[in-house]
Amino acid sequence: MQKILIANRGEIALRIIKTCHQMGIETVAIYSEVDKEMPYVKAASKAVCVGEAPVNKSYLRANKILEIAKSEMVDAIHPGYGFLSENAAFAELVKSEGIIFIGPDVEIIKLMGDKIVSRKTMELAGVPVVPGSGHGLDTIEEACTVSETIGYPVMLKASGGGGGIGMVLCENEQALIKAFDSTKSRAQTYFGTNEVFIEKYIAEARHIEVQVFGDQKGNIVHLFERDCSIQRRHQKVIEESPSPFLTEETRKKIYQTALKAAKAVGYTNAGTIEFIVDENENFYFLEMNTRLQVEHPVTEMITGIDLVEWQIRIAQGEPIPMLQSQIKTTGHAIEFRLYAEDPVRFLPSPGKITKLVWNDKTPDVRIDTGYQEGNTVTPYYDPMIAKCIFYTDTRMEAIQAAERFFNDLQIEGIKTNAPLFINILVNNEFKKGSYTTAFIKKMK
């Protein structure tokens, strides 16, 4: 490949640009009017304005993005994560123009993008799934019948949802009745379909995901797991690897199950198989993300592999660069998603960053950021400022490095969730690795 358009913004755009430039590939960035002064725009070989600030007038303008790609004569488009990254129609449009879409095949995106269909696919492949409806629910009566059968609490989910969006925990029938219509309506607005289904809610659970890669020659490998159990409102905040919870026996079983799931759909490029794990280490398939994950640096640190480079090479037809037996893991990595938000109410805190001083003089930390001092965090996009990844020989060393870092961090002009991280890092339950997805909720 000679030139790649990055259909994204912020830190992930900058991250992709870095690898492209190391590979000698030119980059074309797209930006909205409010993103004109962002670092990724300046770092790209060329940048083109895609529209106004709102996402539907900029980063979700599939036809406009494709128009720019053709005008710039790019070889491929990298969608990053979010926006159009798991949009099968966009991937199909890109492919129809003879441009490479850096991601899995269109049919795989369609298959795994529908949570109900993906559940059925995994069941047929012999992969355990969370007990649930297994089909779309049209009426509240159907929902109540299914929930009574599997037992409360249950999770009401949008079939087209992802990233914690379109999920409502229902403790009882009254809560389910209250949430049903609004969840269907929200699903239609966000995902273009109002189809919802129900899964059993597993309390005191762990959220474990396995990074997988497949090439166009049928080879599939895993790159170990990430523990993503520290969440707020079903959205990940902290991710680490190796998981401090899993036994080696369960870890191996999860790897093999993830490979079975990926092989069942003939997976290509980077993907993630997500599992929910109960207190007895029984695990169940949740979903498959057909893109690069926000937390991919965790895997890069413990394996020493550039996942974006792998994505690019596989997209242009090359085989996976390593055999499974050659992929090794060393040390421990923990990633913290630093947001511009109120650390207590978890509400966005947009504004101009008047001061930004990273304590990055230690080799223990990697900072993937899309902002610099003087930039403005606008209310139009996800308020993540940076991902701070700590990589050391042991988990406790990573925790200590993170605590020093966040205590010294200097950011002014906006609120951040750094105080939340400091409270987590000194918490004994977190230090012991005995936390679950309910950890932050219980901290209050």
XYZ file of C-alpha atoms in Angstrom:
444
model
C 0.000 0.000 0.000
C 1.137 3.515 -0.806
C -1.624 5.663 0.705
C -4.298 5.109 3.384
C -7.236 7.312 4.349
C -8.100 7.240 8.045
C -11.855 7.526 8.539
C -11.598 8.632 12.148
C -10.236 11.330 14.440
C -8.303 11.973 17.658
C -5.960 9.517 19.293
C -6.813 6.511 17.134
C -6.197 8.509 13.949
C -2.831 9.615 15.342
C -2.067 6.035 16.373
C -2.725 4.722 12.850
C -0.738 7.563 11.272
C 2.275 6.617 13.405
C 2.377 3.038 12.116
C 1.673 4.080 8.518
C 4.573 6.500 8.521
C 6.863 3.849 10.031
C 5.856 1.584 7.129
C 6.468 4.324 4.562
C 2.768 4.734 3.794
C 1.267 8.162 3.113
C -1.824 9.111 5.116
C -4.913 11.178 4.396
C -6.751 12.433 7.471
C -10.305 13.726 7.490
C -11.427 16.352 9.987
C -14.545 18.267 10.944
C -14.504 22.044 11.156
C -13.948 22.006 14.940
C -11.076 19.500 14.661
C -8.953 21.622 12.323
C -6.240 22.288 14.944
C -6.069 18.762 16.355
C -2.633 17.043 16.410
C -3.654 14.188 14.100
C -4.596 16.661 11.363
C -1.101 18.131 11.443
C 0.595 14.721 11.635
C -1.032 13.286 8.496
C 0.595 13.554 5.069
C -2.534 15.418 3.983
C -5.798 16.423 5.663
C -9.187 17.180 4.126
C -12.223 18.757 5.814
C -15.159 16.340 5.794
C -17.854 18.680 7.110
C -19.400 20.416 10.091
C -18.966 19.385 13.729
C -21.940 17.020 14.256
C -21.025 13.419 13.425
C -23.846 13.028 10.933
C -22.391 15.986 9.044
C -18.780 14.803 9.221
C -17.407 11.459 10.407
C -20.544 9.495 9.502
C -20.759 10.913 5.950
C -19.895 7.682 4.166
C -20.364 9.034 0.651
C -18.309 12.151 1.349
C -15.505 10.102 2.900
C -15.472 7.818 -0.131
C -15.447 10.841 -2.427
C -12.322 12.129 -0.657
C -10.724 8.652 -0.818
C -11.249 8.472 -4.586
C -10.078 12.046 -5.116
C -6.885 11.324 -3.178
C -6.455 7.972 -4.948
C -5.877 6.023 -1.747
C -5.289 2.283 -1.722
C -7.186 1.617 1.488
C -9.351 3.053 4.261
C -8.719 2.357 7.934
C -11.885 3.017 9.977
C -10.292 2.915 13.456
C -12.981 2.187 16.067
C -16.426 3.708 16.503
C -18.047 5.801 13.748
C -18.148 3.638 10.584
C -15.760 0.897 11.734
C -18.455 -1.792 12.039
C -20.794 -0.413 9.403
C -21.201 -3.183 6.823
C -22.801 -0.856 4.275
C -19.771 1.440 4.410
C -17.336 -1.466 4.089
C -19.313 -2.738 1.109
C -19.283 0.716 -0.491
C -15.511 0.960 -0.045
C -14.976 -2.479 -1.551
C -17.257 -1.691 -4.524
C -14.954 1.191 -5.455
C -11.907 -1.089 -5.561
C -10.517 0.326 -2.312
C -9.318 -1.979 0.468
C -11.292 -1.817 3.722
C -8.873 -2.528 6.572
C -11.034 -4.880 8.573
C -12.898 -8.166 8.184
C -14.997 -9.186 5.201
C -18.355 -7.437 4.805
C -20.340 -10.624 5.470
C -18.555 -11.123 8.791
C -19.337 -7.557 9.869
C -23.011 -8.155 9.028
C -23.096 -11.493 10.824
C -21.395 -10.353 14.018
C -23.048 -6.922 14.030
C -26.425 -8.475 14.762
C -26.171 -9.679 18.362
C -29.060 -12.133 17.989
C -27.649 -13.712 14.826
C -24.154 -13.847 16.335
C -25.542 -15.671 19.417
C -27.155 -18.285 17.174
C -23.965 -18.637 15.140
C -21.896 -19.253 18.261
C -24.409 -21.755 19.650
C -24.198 -23.747 16.413
C -20.397 -23.668 16.683
C -20.523 -25.119 20.189
C -19.527 -21.891 21.913
C -21.369 -21.309 25.232
C -23.666 -18.259 25.235
C -25.417 -16.447 28.079
C -28.925 -17.872 28.664
C -31.425 -15.624 26.915
C -34.224 -15.175 24.398
C -32.224 -16.166 21.309
C -34.602 -14.137 19.130
C -35.938 -10.621 18.781
C -38.756 -9.599 21.112
C -41.660 -7.662 19.612
C -43.888 -7.295 22.663
C -43.485 -6.690 26.376
C -45.471 -9.882 26.992
C -42.810 -11.925 25.168
C -40.072 -10.174 27.152
C -41.781 -10.895 30.471
C -42.298 -14.570 29.602
C -38.619 -15.063 28.666
C -37.418 -13.195 31.764
C -39.638 -15.234 34.067
C -38.244 -18.429 32.534
C -34.542 -17.545 32.933
C -35.055 -15.560 36.154
C -34.361 -11.948 37.132
C -32.252 -9.870 36.995
C -32.002 -9.704 33.195
C -30.241 -7.477 30.674
C -32.395 -5.917 27.973
C -30.185 -5.381 24.910
C -30.412 -3.789 21.483
C -29.473 -6.336 18.821
C -27.467 -3.728 16.914
C -25.846 -2.232 20.015
C -22.281 -2.163 21.227
C -19.866 -0.389 23.539
C -22.351 -0.490 26.407
C -24.960 1.461 24.426
C -28.458 0.014 24.238
C -28.206 -2.067 27.420
C -30.555 -1.800 30.409
C -30.352 -3.857 33.601
C -33.816 -4.920 34.765
C -34.026 -6.195 38.338
C -37.687 -7.192 38.097
C -40.727 -7.271 35.813
C -41.724 -3.713 36.707
C -38.315 -2.403 35.602
C -38.499 -4.432 32.380
C -41.936 -3.045 31.500
C -40.711 0.489 32.154
C -37.585 0.082 29.993
C -38.936 -1.961 27.076
C -40.470 0.660 24.768
C -37.805 3.296 25.418
C -35.005 0.797 24.725
C -36.604 -0.219 21.408
C -36.992 3.435 20.468
C -33.394 4.252 21.406
C -32.154 1.220 19.478
C -33.952 2.439 16.361
C -32.388 5.879 16.726
C -28.813 4.706 17.353
C -28.608 1.481 15.351
C -31.280 1.676 12.675
C -33.224 -1.300 14.049
C -35.521 -1.553 17.066
C -34.859 -5.254 17.609
C -34.115 -6.129 21.246
C -33.465 -9.349 23.126
C -32.900 -10.507 26.696
C -29.976 -12.202 28.409
C -29.592 -13.417 31.964
C -27.676 -10.864 34.035
C -24.698 -12.507 35.686
C -23.899 -10.746 38.943
C -20.334 -10.534 40.298
C -19.021 -11.188 36.814
C -15.778 -10.574 34.994
C -15.588 -9.186 31.467
C -12.807 -11.023 29.641
C -11.979 -10.578 25.966
C -9.570 -12.374 23.660
C -7.748 -10.630 20.811
C -7.812 -12.683 17.625
C -6.404 -12.264 14.118
C -7.253 -14.099 10.931
C -5.709 -13.850 7.469
C -7.064 -14.509 3.985
C -5.356 -17.899 3.904
C -7.447 -19.336 6.725
C -4.908 -18.930 9.532
C -6.280 -17.735 12.869
C -4.362 -16.956 16.071
C -5.116 -15.433 19.474
C -3.016 -12.796 21.220
C -4.094 -13.606 24.779
C -6.758 -11.950 26.926
C -7.631 -8.590 28.392
C -9.621 -8.143 31.602
C -12.070 -5.264 31.063
C -14.152 -5.628 34.230
C -13.630 -2.116 35.614
C -16.592 -0.394 33.977
C -19.039 2.410 34.555
C -22.475 2.220 32.945
C -21.367 -0.924 31.076
C -18.501 0.979 29.425
C -14.879 0.027 29.993
C -12.629 2.352 32.012
C -9.597 0.195 32.872
C -8.253 -2.839 30.996
C -5.347 -5.097 31.884
C -3.495 -8.218 30.841
C -2.939 -10.848 32.035
C -6.211 -11.065 33.962
C -5.477 -11.323 37.704
C -8.591 -13.483 38.113
C -8.337 -16.379 35.671
C -6.673 -19.680 36.510
C -4.317 -21.058 33.868
C -6.774 -23.858 33.121
C -9.640 -21.432 32.401
C -7.324 -19.108 30.496
C -6.406 -21.902 28.066
C -10.058 -22.911 27.658
C -11.044 -19.320 26.828
C -8.272 -19.059 24.204
C -9.423 -22.254 22.520
C -13.077 -21.166 22.622
C -12.173 -17.794 21.085
C -10.331 -19.557 18.264
C -13.318 -21.850 17.734
C -15.604 -18.793 17.498
C -13.317 -17.021 15.011
C -12.912 -20.134 12.862
C -16.692 -20.671 12.824
C -17.130 -17.465 10.820
C -13.868 -17.624 8.831
C -12.644 -14.470 10.523
C -10.141 -12.140 8.855
C -8.101 -9.221 10.254
C -8.316 -7.960 13.864
C -11.240 -8.971 16.049
C -12.146 -9.449 19.673
C -14.243 -12.201 21.229
C -15.860 -10.950 24.435
C -16.905 -13.242 27.274
C -18.678 -12.825 30.590
C -17.172 -15.011 33.328
C -18.992 -15.889 36.543
C -17.461 -16.334 39.990
C -16.918 -20.051 39.310
C -15.052 -19.276 36.069
C -17.850 -20.506 33.828
C -17.654 -18.313 30.736
C -20.140 -17.330 28.045
C -19.895 -15.576 24.679
C -21.145 -11.975 24.739
C -20.249 -10.529 21.349
C -17.566 -10.179 18.729
C -16.137 -6.774 17.869
C -15.105 -6.714 14.221
C -12.548 -3.927 14.521
C -9.533 -2.699 16.420
C -10.385 -2.186 20.102
C -9.769 0.971 22.117
C -7.692 -1.158 24.500
C -5.469 -2.749 21.846
C -2.295 -1.120 23.326
C -2.555 -3.498 26.293
C -1.990 -6.415 23.928
C 0.743 -4.552 22.047
C 2.692 -3.990 25.251
C 2.628 -7.586 26.502
C 3.368 -9.116 23.074
C 5.578 -6.465 21.458
C 3.403 -6.694 18.316
C 2.121 -3.660 16.372
C -1.519 -4.626 15.787
C -2.122 -1.828 13.285
C 0.784 -3.066 11.179
C -0.694 -6.564 11.275
C -4.052 -5.143 10.170
C -2.491 -3.399 7.188
C -0.389 -6.373 6.107
C -3.288 -8.820 6.369
C -5.615 -6.430 4.510
C -3.250 -6.451 1.535
C -3.215 -10.228 1.424
C -0.162 -11.128 3.491
C -0.318 -14.058 5.947
C -0.247 -13.563 9.718
C 3.449 -12.800 10.422
C 3.800 -15.338 13.270
C 2.675 -18.822 14.199
C 0.660 -19.258 17.395
C 3.636 -20.921 19.069
C 5.811 -17.895 18.312
C 3.493 -15.369 19.986
C 4.660 -14.836 23.542
C 3.580 -12.605 26.415
C 5.764 -10.930 29.042
C 5.139 -8.551 31.923
C 1.894 -6.834 32.855
C 0.025 -3.947 31.199
C -2.823 -1.792 32.526
C -4.632 0.838 30.458
C -6.625 3.755 31.880
C -9.069 5.713 29.709
C -8.631 9.345 30.713
C -11.849 11.238 30.023
C -12.866 14.885 30.162
C -15.655 14.211 32.606
C -16.892 14.817 36.118
C -15.298 11.958 38.106
C -18.307 11.645 40.413
C -21.322 12.050 38.127
C -19.585 10.667 34.993
C -20.873 13.573 32.902
C -18.749 15.037 30.062
C -16.691 18.124 30.888
C -16.006 19.843 27.570
C -13.813 22.929 27.381
C -10.404 24.253 26.455
C -7.381 22.466 27.905
C -5.480 25.412 29.330
C -2.721 23.297 30.874
C -1.552 19.764 30.060
C 1.627 18.340 31.561
C 2.173 14.602 31.234
C 4.431 12.874 33.734
C 5.873 10.783 30.899
C 9.529 10.739 31.862
C 9.282 7.167 33.098
C 9.654 4.260 30.638
C 6.730 2.576 32.423
C 4.049 4.643 30.687
C 2.830 4.899 27.104
C 0.450 7.790 26.366
C -1.847 7.547 23.345
C -3.543 10.936 23.111
C -5.290 13.032 20.513
C -4.963 16.334 22.370
C -2.339 18.857 23.352
C -2.377 21.967 25.498
C -4.611 24.631 23.932
C -6.955 22.139 22.194
C -10.652 22.141 23.007
C -12.635 19.048 24.017
C -15.941 19.661 22.238
C -19.337 18.175 23.174
C -19.688 16.588 19.732
C -17.534 13.479 20.256
C -16.455 10.936 22.840
C -14.658 12.898 25.609
C -11.651 10.570 25.920
C -8.483 12.672 26.158
C -5.949 9.871 26.265
C -5.182 6.263 27.041
C -2.424 5.856 29.619
C -0.853 2.394 29.493
C 1.550 1.173 32.172
C 3.792 -1.762 31.332
C 6.082 -3.340 33.939
C 7.386 -6.738 35.016
C 4.635 -7.246 37.597
C 1.074 -6.092 38.183
C 1.926 -4.368 41.457
C 4.704 -2.388 39.778
C 2.223 -1.246 37.117
C -0.236 -0.160 39.812
C 2.465 1.797 41.640
C 3.618 3.482 38.420
C 0.034 4.465 37.598
C -0.550 5.890 41.063
C 2.561 8.093 40.794
C 1.559 9.200 37.305
C -1.983 10.277 38.114
C -0.953 12.037 41.304
C 1.518 14.149 39.284
C -0.771 14.715 36.282
C -1.503 18.379 35.556
C -4.602 19.173 33.489
C -6.471 22.467 33.775
C -9.499 23.965 32.052
C -11.552 20.769 32.224
C -12.450 18.134 34.787
C -11.084 14.612 34.316
C -11.655 11.183 35.816
C -8.067 11.049 37.165
C -9.337 11.301 40.789
C -11.412 8.172 40.159
C -8.279 6.322 39.041
C -6.399 7.362 42.172
C -9.228 6.028 44.357
C -9.242 2.749 42.424
C -5.458 2.323 42.565
C -5.357 2.517 46.378
C -8.352 0.200 46.773
C -7.372 -3.164 48.280
C -9.927 -5.083 46.227
C -8.393 -3.715 43.038
C -4.863 -4.379 44.268
C -5.777 -7.998 44.999
C -7.360 -8.357 41.549
C -10.615 -9.540 43.089
C -12.835 -6.920 41.446
C -15.890 -7.545 39.233
C -17.956 -5.458 36.810
C -19.808 -4.069 39.848
C -16.613 -2.606 41.338
C -17.145 1.122 40.558
C -20.817 0.974 41.517
C -19.881 -0.500 44.886
C -17.177 2.116 45.475
C -19.800 4.842 45.869
